């Protein structure tokens, strides 16, 4: 008999399942999750397909919009709007109300979509000479001089997505110009506008627009912070809604509040060529060449409250001069119309007077403003666009001179102002020279006494007239 082959079957295992192979298929050993993903990609659900098609369509639309933007036309329109005069545009003109009062030329414009915003590079700003301004007397070439352009390397403005979603646009600005930078943020909402900025290393010598605001060239490096806010102007009853009104919303500067802190390092005033002109003065109305002065480090602090910018600290000292400015500015809209109420005290050092004969002439010409402490006072009034100054011993009405300033400096003392100091140490004035009492007035001439001069003898009696009868 032939033996029948016996086949053995593998025994069934009843032990625990291996977690590494539990998610594998029996045929291929591939993970079941991978098969589900493949099936999902081969035939996605209707909702997923709609989302994918929508995202792809949005990406194509954004790319097409970006590539088809007429950047040259936008750049020309933006430059034209920035070159307008400040203030709201005429009704119906379609203006944006962002005029700067300068001639603006834009080199290149870039638009950003992922982070909404725009960047301007190689921007040229040319100040326009005011039609009411006249050249200084004695400067025959002033009519031919053109204002120097100001160059801005980069101006980047961005708006966050969350700001757009919450309908409160806030712009983040980065400016690289004048040898330094400015970074800040500002927003405009229903409750008003707010701005916060930081300046770092701005060189005033490159800001040619200051030549139209200041009587003498001012140079130095300025840094500091600015924080301010102001509510919107409430429209009068019966005014059209904000959508129908042209231009940007107007801020009520009469209710503005904020704080400005600035620091000027290595400041100088004058250049040895510019002339100091004082209208109305018989001597300085033709201009006096002002030498270059070192101002040292100048500290400034301005507090804005209810539309008034009050100077709480603005003083400096250097081997050449001591300078202090007191007063306030009443803010107006537009800003160039703000009213000035300032008092400037200027005290040259004895070394400067000996080195520069100009200051000896200035001291004699400004005798009206010569203060007892040796400083020269100037009252500055008018507006920012058209300031007026005159020598004065007393500040303008409403301006209070802070104590512990130039008034406490003795005539022969060296500069002793410390920026930020509460009050300087008392300075003892030198004892005055001994003054002899005035001589007594000469005595009135009295009648001579009998002892000194005898009285003249009485006149002799008249002789009797001769007799007319015959002699005896």
C-alpha positions as MATLAB code, in Angstrom:
seq = 'XXXXXXXXXXXXXXXXXXXXXXXXXXXXXXXXXXXXXXXXXXXXXXXXXXXXXXXXXXXXXXXXXXXXXXXXXXXXXXXXXXXXXXXXXXXXXXXXXXXXXXXXXXXXXXXXXXXXXXXXXXXXXXXXXXXXXXXXXXXXXXXXXXXXXXXXXXXXXXXXXXXXXXXXXXXXXXXXXXXXXXXXXXXXXXXXXXXXXXXXXXXXXXXXXXXXXXXXXXXXXXXXXXXXXXXXXXXXXXXXXXXXXXXXXXXXXXXXXXXXXXXXXXXXXXXXXXXXXXXXXXXXXXXXXXXXXXXXXXXXXXXXXXXXXXXXXXXXXXXXXXXXXXXXXXXXXXXXXXXXXXXXXXXXXXXXXXXXXXXXXXXXXXXXXXXXXXXXXXXXXXXXXXXXXXXXXXXXXXXXXXXXXXXXXXXXXXXXXXXXXXXXXXXXXXXXXXXXXXXXXXXXXXXXXXXXXXXXXXXXXXXXXXXXXXXX';
ca = [
       0.000    0.000    0.000;
       1.201    3.372   -0.879;
       1.371    5.892    1.904;
      -0.859    8.912    1.444;
       1.090   12.175    1.870;
      -0.058   14.095    4.823;
      -0.370   17.921    4.373;
      -0.209   20.057    7.423;
      -2.042   23.378    7.682;
      -0.538   26.285    9.567;
      -1.901   26.644   13.003;
      -4.124   29.637   13.766;
      -2.558   32.012   16.168;
      -4.753   33.426   18.788;
      -2.164   35.664   20.372;
      -2.332   39.476   20.523;
      -2.326   41.494   17.273;
       0.852   43.364   16.327;
       0.095   47.084   16.258;
       2.681   47.650   13.544;
       0.811   45.387   11.100;
      -2.771   45.892   12.230;
      -3.236   48.843    9.869;
      -1.741   47.016    6.887;
      -3.678   45.292    4.152;
      -3.169   41.525    3.716;
      -2.249   41.760    0.047;
       0.202   44.679   -0.150;
       1.029   45.529    3.431;
       0.265   49.253    2.703;
      -1.322   51.391    5.411;
      -5.053   51.690    5.184;
      -4.807   55.485    5.723;
      -2.665   55.780    2.588;
      -5.302   53.971    0.543;
      -7.973   56.305    1.843;
      -5.888   59.347    0.875;
      -5.336   57.928   -2.598;
      -9.007   57.246   -3.051;
      -9.796   60.763   -1.770;
      -7.432   62.318   -4.264;
      -8.723   60.204   -7.149;
     -12.326   61.154   -6.468;
     -12.589   64.003   -3.937;
     -15.932   64.965   -2.447;
     -17.931   67.767   -3.984;
     -17.183   70.263   -1.160;
     -13.430   69.702   -1.355;
     -13.466   70.047   -5.116;
     -15.323   73.328   -4.817;
     -12.773   74.663   -2.308;
      -9.830   73.645   -4.481;
     -11.324   75.216   -7.587;
     -12.140   78.391   -5.665;
      -8.612   78.722   -4.264;
      -7.094   78.133   -7.694;
      -9.408   80.697   -9.272;
      -8.588   83.277   -6.574;
      -4.857   82.733   -7.084;
      -5.215   83.200  -10.841;
      -7.301   86.363  -10.326;
      -4.811   87.899   -7.898;
      -1.857   87.093  -10.170;
      -3.648   88.508  -13.207;
      -4.648   91.646  -11.306;
      -1.104   92.207  -10.101;
       0.402   91.733  -13.551;
      -2.173   93.932  -15.232;
      -2.019   96.898  -12.812;
      -1.117  100.147  -14.621;
       1.640  101.037  -12.180;
       2.836  103.971  -14.275;
      -0.605  105.564  -14.280;
      -1.017  104.955  -10.548;
       2.400  106.495   -9.909;
       1.543  109.620  -11.898;
      -1.788  110.043  -10.129;
      -0.219  109.563   -6.710;
       2.510  112.112   -7.466;
      -0.109  114.589   -8.686;
      -2.223  114.182   -5.547;
       0.781  114.559   -3.242;
       1.799  117.738   -5.085;
      -1.486  119.484   -4.251;
      -1.816  122.088   -1.532;
      -2.630  120.713    1.936;
      -6.225  120.680    3.008;
      -9.483  119.212    1.736;
      -9.912  119.200   -2.058;
     -12.655  121.189   -3.789;
     -16.004  119.504   -3.765;
     -16.527  117.325   -6.834;
     -12.883  117.426   -7.927;
     -12.248  113.778   -7.094;
      -9.131  114.633   -5.140;
      -7.817  112.468   -2.329;
      -6.994  115.251    0.110;
      -3.382  114.134    0.691;
      -1.586  117.219   -0.627;
       1.806  118.082    0.860;
       2.421  121.510   -0.679;
       5.607  120.180   -2.346;
       6.442  119.216   -5.911;
       6.661  115.395   -5.699;
       8.346  113.085   -8.198;
       8.268  109.287   -7.688;
      11.019  107.123   -9.131;
       9.469  103.658   -8.727;
       6.250  102.233   -7.307;
       5.790   98.661   -6.075;
       2.496   97.143   -4.911;
       2.397   94.322   -2.352;
      -0.516   91.880   -2.163;
       0.433   89.276    0.445;
       1.049   92.070    2.911;
      -1.203   94.809    1.488;
       0.647   98.027    0.838;
       2.947   99.934   -1.470;
       6.581  101.017   -1.594;
       7.931  104.223   -3.120;
      11.621  104.585   -3.950;
      13.741  107.493   -5.184;
      11.152  110.116   -4.256;
      12.136  113.747   -4.877;
      10.465  116.553   -2.892;
      10.993  120.141   -4.051;
       9.679  122.932   -1.782;
       7.662  125.619   -3.523;
       8.378  129.230   -2.732;
       5.375  130.872   -1.165;
       3.777  133.449   -3.494;
       3.489  135.898   -0.584;
       7.090  135.460    0.546;
       9.611  138.068   -0.555;
      13.376  137.617   -0.745;
      15.465  139.088    2.058;
      16.542  142.696    1.453;
      20.062  143.072    0.226;
      20.105  139.615   -1.404;
      20.038  140.412   -5.103;
      20.365  136.777   -6.160;
      17.500  135.506   -4.023;
      15.086  135.644   -6.948;
      17.264  133.300   -8.988;
      17.847  130.781   -6.216;
      15.778  127.639   -6.367;
      14.982  125.522   -3.306;
      17.141  122.451   -3.012;
      15.303  119.129   -3.522;
      14.869  116.626   -0.700;
      15.473  112.957   -1.517;
      13.619  110.041    0.071;
      15.269  106.660   -0.452;
      12.319  104.499    0.613;
       8.750  104.996    1.790;
       6.995  101.755    2.667;
       3.343  101.727    3.781;
       1.597   98.483    4.829;
      -1.848   97.609    6.172;
      -2.479   94.439    8.189;
      -5.136   91.915    7.177;
      -6.673   91.968   10.636;
      -7.004   95.760   10.445;
      -8.913   95.402    7.200;
     -11.145   92.668    8.605;
     -11.999   94.711   11.713;
     -12.652   97.766    9.487;
     -10.168   99.903   11.400;
      -7.345  100.567    8.942;
      -3.987  101.205   10.567;
      -0.957  101.937    8.411;
       2.564  100.900    9.342;
       5.110  103.289    7.835;
       8.848  102.960    7.322;
      10.791  105.905    5.942;
      14.465  105.985    5.014;
      15.570  109.514    4.187;
      17.843  112.397    5.219;
      20.521  110.045    6.484;
      18.232  108.390    9.045;
      14.950  106.543    9.420;
      11.426  106.964   10.717;
       9.163  104.117   11.787;
       5.636  104.505   13.002;
       2.019  103.477   12.879;
      -1.173  105.436   12.566;
      -4.855  104.663   12.430;
      -8.089  106.450   11.646;
     -11.412  105.317   13.048;
     -14.769  106.610   14.145;
     -13.283  108.034   17.332;
     -10.472  109.918   15.580;
      -6.901  109.469   14.495;
      -3.817  108.335   16.368;
      -0.139  108.299   15.407;
       3.025  106.989   17.037;
       6.444  107.503   15.457;
      10.117  107.138   16.251;
      12.868  109.195   14.610;
      16.441  107.992   14.484;
      19.408  109.892   13.081;
      17.604  112.421   10.849;
      20.124  115.010    9.572;
      18.512  118.449    9.492;
      21.065  119.759    7.029;
      19.476  117.572    4.338;
      15.960  118.899    4.985;
      15.998  121.971    2.744;
      12.377  122.811    3.612;
      13.599  124.172    6.963;
      15.169  127.096    5.100;
      11.652  128.486    4.523;
      10.684  128.118    8.188;
      13.830  129.312    9.983;
      15.706  132.602    9.518;
      19.095  130.866    9.689;
      20.417  127.441    8.613;
      20.082  124.777   11.305;
      22.049  121.526   11.200;
      22.473  118.540   13.497;
      21.165  115.011   14.026;
      17.718  114.702   15.556;
      16.110  111.692   17.244;
      13.049  111.228   19.398;
       9.486  109.991   19.692;
       6.076  111.415   18.798;
       2.730  110.229   20.215;
      -0.431  112.158   19.397;
      -4.140  111.664   18.858;
      -7.076  113.849   17.866;
     -10.835  113.304   17.404;
     -12.672  113.837   14.150;
     -14.420  117.089   13.389;
     -18.139  116.679   13.963;
     -20.075  117.682   10.847;
     -22.617  120.460   11.294;
     -26.310  119.580   11.364;
     -27.663  118.895    7.912;
     -24.257  118.023    6.400;
     -24.105  115.120    3.905;
     -22.891  111.752    5.175;
     -19.201  110.972    5.275;
     -19.433  108.878    2.111;
     -20.660  111.888    0.122;
     -18.050  114.320    1.469;
     -14.869  114.617   -0.586;
     -11.380  114.189    0.810;
      -9.979  112.559    3.904;
     -11.731  113.040    7.261;
     -10.657  116.180    9.107;
      -9.188  116.036   12.583;
     -10.200  118.440   15.326;
      -6.763  119.795   16.238;
      -8.310  122.034   18.893;
      -8.846  118.862   20.962;
      -5.541  117.127   20.145;
      -3.375  115.570   22.875;
       0.041  113.968   22.906;
       3.716  114.119   23.827;
       6.775  114.998   21.730;
      10.325  114.359   22.948;
      13.258  115.283   20.707;
      17.018  115.484   21.038;
      19.364  117.400   18.719;
      23.009  116.321   18.786;
      25.899  118.414   17.440;
      23.570  121.222   16.468;
      24.810  124.334   14.692;
      23.086  127.607   13.820;
      24.181  129.753   10.882;
      26.847  129.035    8.282;
      28.818  132.256    7.998;
      27.044  133.176    4.732;
      23.352  133.533    5.525;
      22.107  136.873    6.790;
      19.964  137.539    9.827;
      17.187  139.916    8.795;
      15.009  141.699   11.337;
      12.232  143.620    9.547;
      11.590  147.079   10.943;
      15.035  147.447   12.485;
      16.921  150.353   10.889;
      20.198  148.466   11.010;
      19.283  144.775   10.634;
      16.557  145.225    8.029;
      19.241  144.911    5.349;
      20.629  141.736    6.909;
      23.694  140.917    8.983;
      25.960  137.998    8.121;
      25.596  135.492   10.937;
      28.601  133.316   11.902;
      28.451  129.585   12.537;
      27.563  128.790   16.149;
      27.782  125.522   18.030;
      24.594  124.643   19.930;
      25.803  121.402   21.478;
      23.044  119.013   22.557;
      19.513  120.413   22.633;
      16.722  118.720   24.577;
      13.071  119.449   23.772;
       9.828  118.281   25.347;
       6.415  119.441   24.139;
       3.122  118.483   25.782;
      -0.027  118.744   23.661;
      -3.295  119.194   25.546;
      -6.623  120.473   24.215;
      -5.062  121.782   21.045;
      -2.196  123.675   22.682;
       1.398  122.491   22.261;
       3.246  123.811   25.318;
       7.044  123.792   25.417;
       7.986  122.442   28.822;
      11.676  122.090   28.019;
      13.707  123.486   25.148;
      17.167  124.666   26.060;
      20.789  124.088   25.285;
      24.243  125.248   26.267;
      27.593  125.185   24.502;
      30.908  127.052   24.680;
      29.415  129.576   22.240;
      25.914  130.286   23.407;
      23.071  129.542   25.796;
      19.604  129.267   24.282;
      16.175  128.850   25.841;
      12.691  128.912   24.253;
       9.435  129.218   26.190;
       5.833  129.482   25.085;
       3.184  127.525   23.250;
       1.582  126.968   19.831;
      -2.157  127.046   19.243;
      -2.828  124.259   16.734;
      -4.993  125.074   13.730;
      -6.136  123.247   10.618;
      -4.249  123.286    8.324;
      -1.093  123.088   10.423;
       0.766  126.019    8.751;
      -1.908  128.343   10.153;
      -1.101  127.413   13.767;
      -0.464  130.479   15.944;
       2.947  131.036   17.575;
       3.391  132.467   21.079;
       7.110  131.999   21.755;
       9.870  133.805   23.608;
      13.500  133.144   22.666;
      16.404  134.092   24.906;
      19.843  134.107   23.349;
      23.005  134.729   25.396;
      26.398  134.647   23.645;
      29.431  133.778   25.708;
      32.175  136.394   26.321;
      34.592  134.295   24.253;
      32.211  134.388   21.291;
      31.785  138.146   21.543;
      35.567  138.581   21.466;
      35.965  136.145   18.571;
      33.098  137.402   16.411;
      32.722  141.187   16.093;
      29.261  140.548   14.642;
      27.862  139.899   18.096;
      29.182  143.172   19.421;
      27.245  144.874   16.642;
      24.243  142.679   17.397;
      24.292  143.552   21.070;
      24.315  147.249   20.263;
      21.600  146.939   17.611;
      19.348  144.827   19.850;
      19.486  147.149   22.838;
      15.681  147.129   22.914;
      15.709  143.399   23.713;
      18.746  143.392   26.024;
      17.815  141.777   29.331;
      19.484  142.494   32.700;
      21.240  139.104   32.606;
      22.966  139.924   29.313;
      20.695  137.796   27.117;
      18.817  139.109   24.094;
      15.087  138.372   24.036;
      12.928  137.877   20.956;
       9.138  137.661   20.903;
       7.973  135.343   18.097;
       4.344  135.625   17.008;
       2.301  135.078   13.860;
       1.749  131.682   12.246;
       4.049  128.833   11.293;
       3.731  129.825    7.633;
       4.445  133.527    8.324;
       6.241  134.026   11.669;
       7.102  137.489   13.000;
       9.845  138.293   15.491;
      10.923  141.427   17.330;
      13.470  142.105   20.080;
      11.787  142.411   23.446;
      12.812  142.328   27.073;
       9.490  140.804   28.077;
       7.734  137.684   26.676;
       4.521  137.942   24.653;
       1.216  138.070   26.486;
       0.298  134.687   27.934;
       3.862  133.287   27.890;
       5.477  132.482   31.230;
       9.247  132.352   31.446;
      10.414  129.340   33.430;
      12.547  129.958   36.460;
      16.102  128.731   36.707;
      17.046  129.685   33.191;
      19.049  132.489   31.662;
      17.717  134.986   34.172;
      19.824  133.388   36.942;
      23.120  133.564   35.068;
      25.515  136.236   36.200;
      27.016  138.465   33.510;
      30.509  137.070   33.987;
      29.555  133.424   34.586;
      30.202  130.585   32.171;
      27.240  128.658   30.670;
      25.492  126.854   33.515;
      22.275  125.517   31.964;
      21.908  121.776   32.330;
      19.185  120.258   30.098;
      16.528  118.680   32.235;
      17.743  120.197   35.493;
      15.054  121.271   37.903;
      16.842  124.437   38.917;
      20.476  125.501   38.546;
      22.652  126.212   41.553;
      22.473  129.790   42.733;
      25.047  132.015   41.146;
      26.444  134.874   43.178;
      26.874  138.008   41.192;
      30.193  139.852   41.687;
      30.115  142.588   44.269;
      29.712  145.981   42.663;
      32.558  148.447   42.918;
      32.471  150.955   45.752;
      30.489  153.961   44.701;
      31.237  157.300   46.399;
      28.255  159.418   47.369;
      27.589  162.256   44.979;
      29.200  165.555   45.947;
      26.939  168.053   47.705;
      25.443  170.700   45.502;
      27.315  173.995   45.434;
      26.015  176.508   48.014;
      23.815  179.275   46.792;
      25.615  182.627   46.793;
      24.691  184.599   49.921;
      24.841  188.371   50.507;
      28.339  189.403   51.652;
      28.619  190.132   55.372;
      29.747  193.374   56.923;
      33.013  191.847   58.076;
      34.020  190.776   54.625;
      32.968  193.849   52.682;
      31.943  197.245   54.201;
      28.819  198.838   53.003;
      29.314  201.837   50.738;
      29.003  205.284   52.385;
      25.704  207.093   52.007;
      25.545  209.650   49.251;
      26.336  213.280   50.322;
      23.370  215.579   50.867;
      22.578  217.912   48.043;
      24.123  221.426   48.287;
      21.634  224.275   48.884;
      20.897  226.406   45.863;
      22.550  229.910   45.735;
      20.548  232.888   47.117;
      19.022  235.319   44.610;
      19.117  238.545   46.931;
      21.813  241.233   46.981;
      24.910  240.533   48.940;
      25.058  241.971   52.403;
];
